[in-house]
Amino acid sequence: MIGKIVLILSALALTNAQIPSLGFCPDYVPMANFDMTKFLGIWYEAERYFQLTEVISRCVMANYTMSPGGKFRVSNEVTNRFTGIKRVVEGEVKKAASKAEEGKLIVKYTIPLTPETKYSVLETDYDSYAVLWSCSGIGPFHTQNAWVMTRDRLAPGTVLQKAYGVLDKYKISKTFFVKTDQEDCAYLDTQPVAPAEETTEKDSEENARDTVMPDVPEVIVELESAKEEEKIQKKPEAVESTKKKPVKIIPERIMEVADAAKEETLMKDTKMKEQKASEAVKEKPEENMKQKEKTV
């Protein structure tokens, strides 16, 4: 008889990998008014009951999401501590139909022939910690499992103390808890963006210069400036020529110049006509005399 009891307890321990006990599952009431939408997001496993299947696991996390169709889903990620290979198991989350048992969750994983996993959210503040618990039994024997989940991968002691208070409230022994290895797992997280720093006018000028000539040292820039100044000193006339002011053209002056040119042209025409007339008289003196006699 004792051998059969040991065999049953061993089977429970291997199949569910939790802590086996005599008797039926405790009647723990899940969290009242549990809101699944607030529970969505990433949760990191801080501590858990010993599980044989997770001896070589580290960086354990769960991401609860909602699909476009309104269904809740969970993605569990586990990294092998020896090979570094990350294993991802996804499943659909279903809540209990009863209003009083909203904190009971049923997960149906996508892996074929995998049984459903049932666990209860005993308590959570949605922002820092959550305590999950499950229990399954065969006849008068049962196995329990418990998890302490946190929003931070490495949660501070104050957050863990809140979770421990929930365990004490439900008289869940902390003796069988083991700490999940979450060290050196930061590469799995999204790197935060550094906040923008206030820049002064001087910083803006330096940034602009670096953007235009990122590979040119400041010494070369200073040498080029010195060469330009030397060229200007050697050719002062070139500098002076660039400093000449433009000539202003006055409309009244333009009219005066135009009138003078027109008058000069008329005078030249008059002189040319008089000159031609005098030359014509000299060439024909006899005709001129006859013309005068007729006139007399």
Short mmCIF file of C-alpha atoms in Angstrom, two decimals, residues 4-122:
data_model
loop_
_atom_site.label_atom_id
_atom_site.label_comp_id
_atom_site.label_asym_id
_atom_site.label_seq_id
_atom_site.Cartn_x
_atom_site.Cartn_y
_atom_site.Cartn_z
CA LYS A 4 1.48 2.47 -4.30
CA ILE A 5 1.21 5.82 -2.47
CA VAL A 6 4.85 6.60 -3.20
CA LEU A 7 4.37 5.62 -6.85
CA ILE A 8 1.34 7.93 -7.17
CA LEU A 9 3.16 10.83 -5.52
CA SER A 10 6.18 10.27 -7.77
CA ALA A 11 3.97 10.24 -10.86
CA LEU A 12 2.33 13.50 -9.80
CA ALA A 13 5.69 15.08 -9.15
CA LEU A 14 7.03 14.11 -12.57
CA THR A 15 3.95 14.92 -14.63
CA ASN A 16 3.14 18.28 -13.08
CA ALA A 17 6.58 18.83 -11.55
CA GLN A 18 5.18 20.43 -8.40
CA ILE A 19 5.15 19.66 -4.68
CA PRO A 20 3.08 16.50 -3.96
CA SER A 21 0.91 16.32 -0.82
CA LEU A 22 -1.72 14.12 0.76
CA GLY A 23 -5.32 15.21 0.71
CA PHE A 24 -7.40 17.26 -1.66
CA CYS A 25 -6.54 20.61 -3.23
CA PRO A 26 -6.99 23.58 -0.93
CA ASP A 27 -10.03 25.69 -1.74
CA TYR A 28 -8.25 28.96 -2.57
CA VAL A 29 -10.56 31.62 -3.93
CA PRO A 30 -9.01 33.56 -6.83
CA MET A 31 -8.82 37.33 -6.86
CA ALA A 32 -12.19 39.06 -6.96
CA ASN A 33 -12.99 41.52 -9.76
CA PHE A 34 -9.96 40.36 -11.73
CA ASP A 35 -9.43 42.53 -14.84
CA MET A 36 -7.67 40.63 -17.61
CA THR A 37 -7.10 43.75 -19.71
CA LYS A 38 -5.04 45.32 -16.90
CA PHE A 39 -3.13 42.07 -16.54
CA LEU A 40 -1.92 42.16 -20.16
CA GLY A 41 1.74 42.74 -20.86
CA ILE A 42 5.05 41.17 -19.88
CA TRP A 43 5.56 39.37 -16.59
CA TYR A 44 8.90 37.96 -15.41
CA GLU A 45 9.13 34.87 -13.26
CA ALA A 46 10.87 35.89 -10.02
CA GLU A 47 10.33 32.74 -7.98
CA ARG A 48 8.44 29.46 -8.35
CA TYR A 49 7.91 26.08 -6.77
CA PHE A 50 10.60 23.62 -7.73
CA GLN A 51 9.93 22.05 -11.13
CA LEU A 52 12.06 19.30 -12.59
CA THR A 53 11.33 20.47 -16.13
CA GLU A 54 12.72 23.95 -15.38
CA VAL A 55 15.98 22.95 -13.74
CA ILE A 56 17.92 24.04 -16.82
CA SER A 57 15.73 27.06 -17.51
CA ARG A 58 16.50 30.73 -17.04
CA CYS A 59 15.20 34.13 -18.20
CA VAL A 60 11.61 32.88 -17.91
CA MET A 61 8.92 35.36 -18.93
CA ALA A 62 5.29 35.45 -20.09
CA ASN A 63 3.66 37.97 -22.39
CA TYR A 64 -0.14 38.27 -22.22
CA THR A 65 -1.75 39.92 -25.24
CA MET A 66 -5.10 40.38 -26.94
CA SER A 67 -5.59 39.32 -30.55
CA PRO A 68 -7.49 41.50 -33.08
CA GLY A 69 -10.43 39.15 -32.64
CA GLY A 70 -10.61 39.94 -28.92
CA LYS A 71 -9.11 36.66 -27.68
CA PHE A 72 -6.49 36.63 -24.94
CA ARG A 73 -3.20 34.90 -25.65
CA VAL A 74 0.00 34.15 -23.76
CA SER A 75 3.54 33.58 -25.02
CA ASN A 76 5.90 31.84 -22.59
CA GLU A 77 9.63 32.22 -23.20
CA VAL A 78 12.27 30.03 -21.58
CA THR A 79 16.03 30.08 -22.27
CA ASN A 80 18.21 27.01 -21.82
CA ARG A 81 20.98 27.87 -19.38
CA PHE A 82 23.48 25.56 -21.14
CA THR A 83 22.79 26.06 -24.83
CA GLY A 84 21.33 29.58 -24.73
CA ILE A 85 18.49 28.48 -27.01
CA LYS A 86 15.20 30.25 -26.31
CA ARG A 87 12.01 28.21 -26.47
CA VAL A 88 8.68 29.95 -27.03
CA VAL A 89 5.34 28.27 -26.31
CA GLU A 90 2.13 30.07 -27.20
CA GLY A 91 -1.40 29.42 -26.12
CA GLU A 92 -4.91 30.84 -25.86
CA VAL A 93 -6.13 32.06 -22.48
CA LYS A 94 -9.71 31.40 -21.44
CA LYS A 95 -11.30 32.80 -18.31
CA ALA A 96 -13.68 30.83 -16.13
CA ALA A 97 -17.32 31.31 -17.02
CA SER A 98 -18.33 32.14 -13.46
CA LYS A 99 -18.19 35.78 -12.36
CA ALA A 100 -16.85 34.71 -8.98
CA GLU A 101 -13.97 32.83 -10.61
CA GLU A 102 -12.75 35.46 -13.07
CA GLY A 103 -9.27 35.04 -11.64
CA LYS A 104 -9.11 31.41 -12.83
CA LEU A 105 -7.30 31.09 -16.16
CA ILE A 106 -7.22 28.15 -18.55
CA VAL A 107 -4.45 28.02 -21.15
CA LYS A 108 -4.71 25.82 -24.23
CA TYR A 109 -1.28 25.64 -25.86
CA THR A 110 -0.76 25.30 -29.58
CA ILE A 111 1.52 22.26 -29.17
CA PRO A 112 -0.42 19.13 -30.13
CA LEU A 113 -1.37 16.66 -27.38
CA THR A 114 -0.48 19.22 -24.69
CA PRO A 115 -3.04 19.25 -21.84
CA GLU A 116 -4.67 22.46 -20.72
CA THR A 117 -3.02 24.34 -17.88
CA LYS A 118 -5.23 25.79 -15.16
CA TYR A 119 -4.08 28.33 -12.59
CA SER A 120 -5.54 31.10 -10.47
CA VAL A 121 -4.43 34.68 -9.95
CA LEU A 122 -4.56 34.91 -6.17
#
